[in-house]
Coordinates of C-alpha atoms and ligand atoms in Angstrom, one line a residue:
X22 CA 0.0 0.0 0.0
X23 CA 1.2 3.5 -0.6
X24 CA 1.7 5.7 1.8
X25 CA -0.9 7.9 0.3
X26 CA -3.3 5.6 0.1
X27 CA -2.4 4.2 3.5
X28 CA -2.7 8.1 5.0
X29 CA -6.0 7.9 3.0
X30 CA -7.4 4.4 4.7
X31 CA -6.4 5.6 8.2
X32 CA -8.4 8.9 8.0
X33 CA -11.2 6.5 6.7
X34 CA -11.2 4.2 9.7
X35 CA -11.3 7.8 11.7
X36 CA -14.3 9.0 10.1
X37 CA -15.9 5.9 10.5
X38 CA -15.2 6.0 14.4
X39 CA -16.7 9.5 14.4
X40 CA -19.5 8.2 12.9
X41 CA -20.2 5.3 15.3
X42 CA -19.0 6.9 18.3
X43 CA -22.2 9.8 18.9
X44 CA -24.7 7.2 17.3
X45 CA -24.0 4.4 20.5
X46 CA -24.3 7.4 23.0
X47 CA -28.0 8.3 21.8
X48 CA -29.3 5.1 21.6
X49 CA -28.3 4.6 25.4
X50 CA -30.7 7.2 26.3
X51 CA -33.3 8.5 23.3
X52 CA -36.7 8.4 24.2
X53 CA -38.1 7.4 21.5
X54 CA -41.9 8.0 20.4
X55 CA -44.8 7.2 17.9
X56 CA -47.3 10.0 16.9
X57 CA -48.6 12.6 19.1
X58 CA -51.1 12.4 22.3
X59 CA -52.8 15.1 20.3
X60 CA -53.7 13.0 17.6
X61 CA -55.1 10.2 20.1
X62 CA -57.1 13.0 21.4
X63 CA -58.5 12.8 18.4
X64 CA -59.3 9.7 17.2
X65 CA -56.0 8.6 15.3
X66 CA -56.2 5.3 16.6
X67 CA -55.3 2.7 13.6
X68 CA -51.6 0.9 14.6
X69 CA -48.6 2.4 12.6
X70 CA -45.9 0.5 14.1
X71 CA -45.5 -2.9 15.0
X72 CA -44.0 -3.9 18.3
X73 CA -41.5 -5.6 16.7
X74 CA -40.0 -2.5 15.6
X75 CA -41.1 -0.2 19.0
X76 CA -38.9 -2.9 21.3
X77 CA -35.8 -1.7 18.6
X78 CA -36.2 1.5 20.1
X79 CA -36.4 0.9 24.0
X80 CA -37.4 -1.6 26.9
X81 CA -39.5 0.6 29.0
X82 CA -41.8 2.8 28.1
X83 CA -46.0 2.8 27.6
X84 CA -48.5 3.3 25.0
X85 CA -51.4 1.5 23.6
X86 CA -52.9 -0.7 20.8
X87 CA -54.2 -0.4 17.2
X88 CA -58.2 0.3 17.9
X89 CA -57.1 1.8 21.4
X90 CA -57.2 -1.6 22.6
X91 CA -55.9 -1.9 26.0
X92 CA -53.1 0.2 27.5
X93 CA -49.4 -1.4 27.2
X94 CA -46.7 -1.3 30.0
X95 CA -42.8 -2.5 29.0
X96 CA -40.3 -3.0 31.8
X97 CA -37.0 -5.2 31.5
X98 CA -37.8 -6.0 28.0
X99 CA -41.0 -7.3 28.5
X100 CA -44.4 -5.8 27.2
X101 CA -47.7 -6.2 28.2
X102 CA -50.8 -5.9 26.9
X103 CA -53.4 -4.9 30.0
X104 CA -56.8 -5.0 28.1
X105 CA -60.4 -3.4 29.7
X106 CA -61.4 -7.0 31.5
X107 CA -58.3 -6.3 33.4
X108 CA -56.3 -9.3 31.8
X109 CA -52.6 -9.1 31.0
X110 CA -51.5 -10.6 28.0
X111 CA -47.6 -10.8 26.5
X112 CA -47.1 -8.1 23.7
X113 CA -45.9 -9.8 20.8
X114 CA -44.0 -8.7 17.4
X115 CA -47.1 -8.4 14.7
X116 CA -49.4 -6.3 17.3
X117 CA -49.3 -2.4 16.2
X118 CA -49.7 0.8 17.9
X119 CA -51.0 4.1 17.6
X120 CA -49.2 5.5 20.2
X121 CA -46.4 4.7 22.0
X122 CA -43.2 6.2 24.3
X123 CA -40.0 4.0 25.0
X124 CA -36.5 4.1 25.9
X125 CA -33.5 1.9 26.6
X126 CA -34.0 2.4 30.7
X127 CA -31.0 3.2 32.6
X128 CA -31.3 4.6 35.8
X129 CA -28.8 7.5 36.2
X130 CA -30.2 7.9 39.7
X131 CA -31.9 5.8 42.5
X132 CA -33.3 7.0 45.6
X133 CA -35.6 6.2 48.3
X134 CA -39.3 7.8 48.2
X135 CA -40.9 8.9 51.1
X136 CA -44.4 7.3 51.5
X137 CA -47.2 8.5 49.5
X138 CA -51.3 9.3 49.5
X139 CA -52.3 10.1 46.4
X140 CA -50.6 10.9 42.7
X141 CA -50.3 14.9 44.2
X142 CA -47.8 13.5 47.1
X143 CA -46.6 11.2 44.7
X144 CA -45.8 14.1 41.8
X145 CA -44.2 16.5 44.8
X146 CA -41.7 13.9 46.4
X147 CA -40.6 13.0 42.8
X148 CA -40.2 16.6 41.4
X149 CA -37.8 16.7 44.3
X150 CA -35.5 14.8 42.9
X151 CA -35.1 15.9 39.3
X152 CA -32.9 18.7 38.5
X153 CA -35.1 20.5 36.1
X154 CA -38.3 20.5 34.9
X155 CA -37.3 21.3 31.3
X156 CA -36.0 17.8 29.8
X157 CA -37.6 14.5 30.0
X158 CA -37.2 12.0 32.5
X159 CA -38.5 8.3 32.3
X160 CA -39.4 7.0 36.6
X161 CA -39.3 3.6 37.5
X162 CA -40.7 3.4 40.8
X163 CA -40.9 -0.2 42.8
X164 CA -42.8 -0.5 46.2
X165 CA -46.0 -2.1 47.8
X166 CA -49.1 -0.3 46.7
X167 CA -51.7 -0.4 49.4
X168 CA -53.8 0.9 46.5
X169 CA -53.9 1.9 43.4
X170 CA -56.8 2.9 40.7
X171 CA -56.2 2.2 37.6
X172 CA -58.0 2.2 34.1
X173 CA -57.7 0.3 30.5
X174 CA -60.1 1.3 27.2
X175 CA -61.8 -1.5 25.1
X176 CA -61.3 -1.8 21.8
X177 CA -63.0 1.4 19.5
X178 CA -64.5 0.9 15.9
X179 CA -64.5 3.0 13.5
X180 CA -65.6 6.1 12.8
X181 CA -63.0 6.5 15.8
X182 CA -64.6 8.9 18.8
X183 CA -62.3 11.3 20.9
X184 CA -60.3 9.6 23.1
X185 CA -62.2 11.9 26.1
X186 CA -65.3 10.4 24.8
X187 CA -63.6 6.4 25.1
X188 CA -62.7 7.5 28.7
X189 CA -66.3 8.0 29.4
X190 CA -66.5 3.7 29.0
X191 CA -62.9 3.3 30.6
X192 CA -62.7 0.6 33.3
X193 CA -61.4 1.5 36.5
X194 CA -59.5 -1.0 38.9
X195 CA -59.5 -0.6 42.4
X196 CA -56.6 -2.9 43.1
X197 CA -55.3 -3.5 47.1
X198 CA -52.3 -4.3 48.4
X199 CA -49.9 -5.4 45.9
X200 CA -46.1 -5.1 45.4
X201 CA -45.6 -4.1 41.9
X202 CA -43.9 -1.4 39.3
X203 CA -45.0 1.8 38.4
X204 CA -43.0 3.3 35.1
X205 CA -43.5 6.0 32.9
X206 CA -42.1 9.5 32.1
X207 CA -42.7 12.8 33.0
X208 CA -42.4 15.4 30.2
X209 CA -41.9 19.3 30.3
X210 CA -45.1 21.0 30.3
X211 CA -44.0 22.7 27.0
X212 CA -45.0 19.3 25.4
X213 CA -48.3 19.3 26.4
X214 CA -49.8 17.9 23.0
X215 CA -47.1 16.2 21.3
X216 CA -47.2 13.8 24.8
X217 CA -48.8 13.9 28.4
X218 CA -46.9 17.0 30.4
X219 CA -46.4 16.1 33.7
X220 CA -46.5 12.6 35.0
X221 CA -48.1 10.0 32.7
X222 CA -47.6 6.7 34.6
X223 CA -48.8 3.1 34.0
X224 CA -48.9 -0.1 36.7
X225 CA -48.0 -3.7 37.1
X226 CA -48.5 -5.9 39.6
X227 CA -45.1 -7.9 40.2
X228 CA -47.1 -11.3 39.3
X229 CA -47.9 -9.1 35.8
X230 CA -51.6 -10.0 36.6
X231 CA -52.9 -6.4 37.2
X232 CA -52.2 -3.2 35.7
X233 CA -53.2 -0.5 33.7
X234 CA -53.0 3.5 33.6
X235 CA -52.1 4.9 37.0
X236 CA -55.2 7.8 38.1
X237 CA -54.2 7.6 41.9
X238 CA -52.0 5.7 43.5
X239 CA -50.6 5.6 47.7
X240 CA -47.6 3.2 48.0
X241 CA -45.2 2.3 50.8
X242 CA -41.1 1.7 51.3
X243 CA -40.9 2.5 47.0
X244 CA -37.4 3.2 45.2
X245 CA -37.3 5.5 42.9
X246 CA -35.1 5.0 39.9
X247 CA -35.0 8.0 37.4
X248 CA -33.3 8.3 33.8
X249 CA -32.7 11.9 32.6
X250 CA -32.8 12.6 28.9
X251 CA -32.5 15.4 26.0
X252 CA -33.0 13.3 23.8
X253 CA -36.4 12.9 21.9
X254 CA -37.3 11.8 19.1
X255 CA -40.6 12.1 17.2
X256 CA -41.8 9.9 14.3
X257 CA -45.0 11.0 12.9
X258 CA -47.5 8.5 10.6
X259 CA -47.0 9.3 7.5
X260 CA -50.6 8.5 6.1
X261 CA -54.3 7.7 7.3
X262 CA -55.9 9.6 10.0
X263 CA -52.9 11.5 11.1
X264 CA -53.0 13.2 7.7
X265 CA -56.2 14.7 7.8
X266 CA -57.1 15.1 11.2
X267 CA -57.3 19.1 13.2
X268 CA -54.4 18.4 15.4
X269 CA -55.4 22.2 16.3
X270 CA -58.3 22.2 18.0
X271 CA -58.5 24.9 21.3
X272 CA -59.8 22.4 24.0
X273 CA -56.6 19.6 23.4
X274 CA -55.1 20.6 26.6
X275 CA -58.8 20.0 28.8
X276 CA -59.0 16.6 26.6
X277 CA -55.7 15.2 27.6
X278 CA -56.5 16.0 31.2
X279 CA -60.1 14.9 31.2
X280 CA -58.9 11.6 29.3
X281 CA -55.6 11.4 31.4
X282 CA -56.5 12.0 34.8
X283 CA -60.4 11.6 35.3
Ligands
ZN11 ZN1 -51.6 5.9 29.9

């Protein structure tokens, strides 16, 4: 080889380092995210991504099902499927999704929680323990859960109604004394729209038995385990509903609390 070409080979390899190097440190911590809680809002409800393609992305996170059917909960690698009659099922490959938020979970802190009442005492002791409100954080939080009231949707058919109007039929679980996981993120409240501002947080019961989106919650000797991110990324459907919907509309902000939190 001559030594041009050898000078030429080396500063290849180089540029090829450069390349990989940033591209490893994002995917250790990019939340990662399908559509807009906006468009849910909405109505956008038809699958377009598989979970076979979502688990690339993360192994924690929460989101839903084509036809809004069920609410979905991923921890450790392992998704669920919690559908309205409260069963759990395994998440697998071919199953798509309207909506979903997931990241390759490390906790960059961990941290005792004092004991909490409600989702307000909850909200409180965690925003103690994040240094800013203004980047993204996904919470792992592990404990025994003298209660917690949680909700799934059943299955919608089309013409797809708001998502406030699919609350109205929403079961709610009163589950009792169970040690379990509660994960999810808590966005800036500059996001409100593109996901949930706040705390958005879904529930599993350690047997993966019970579960579904956390309204209120009290829970006892809980770690916290947080991991902070500025990384986002956004991928948008690029046909059906999404297309043609008013992603616009004044009241979004009331709908996503109304359909969140009620
Ligand atoms: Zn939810």
């Amino acid at each position: 080889m001559s030594h041009e070409i050898e000078t030429r080979f080396v500063h290849f390899l180089h540029s090829l380092r450069e390349l990989a190097l940033p591209s490893r440190k994002a995917a250790g911590d990019e939340l990662y995210q399908i559509s807009t809680v906006s468009a849910l809002v909405e109505g956008v409800f038809d699958g377009v991504r598989s979970y076979g393609e979502i688990r690339r992305h993360g192994n924690f996170g929460l989101g839903t099902f084509d036809a809004l059917d069920g609410e979905m909960i991923a921890l450790d690698g392992r998704f669920y499927q919690i559908r309205s009659d409260g069963s759990v099922h395994p998440v697998r490959d071919e199953m798509t999704t309207p909506f979903a938020c997931v990241i390759p979970f490390h906790a960059s802190r961990k941290a005792a929680l004092p004991d909490c009442r409600d989702f307000a005492e909850f909200a409180a002791a965690a925003d103690r323990s994040l240094q800013s409100e203004n980047i993204f954080y996904a919470i792992r939080v592990d404990g025994f859960f003298p209660y917690v009231r949680a909700r799934s949707v059943p299955a919608q058919a089309k013409p797809y109604p708001r998502l406030a109007e699919v609350a109205k039929h929403q079961t709610v679980f009163e589950l009792r004394n169970l040690r379990g996981a509660m994960i999810g993120f808590r966005f800036p409240h500059y996001t409100e729209g593109m996901n949930v501002s706040g705390y958005h947080l879904h529930f599993i019961d350690e047997d993966r038995q019970h579960g579904g989106h956390v309204l209120n919650m009290a829970f006892e000797g809980a770690s916290l385990q947080v991991d902070e991110t500025s990384q986002w990324h956004v991928e948008l459907p690029s046909k059906g509903d999404f297309l043609s919907s008013d992603l616009d509309r004044a009241d979004t902000a009331s709908q996503i609390r109304q359909a969140e939190t009620a």
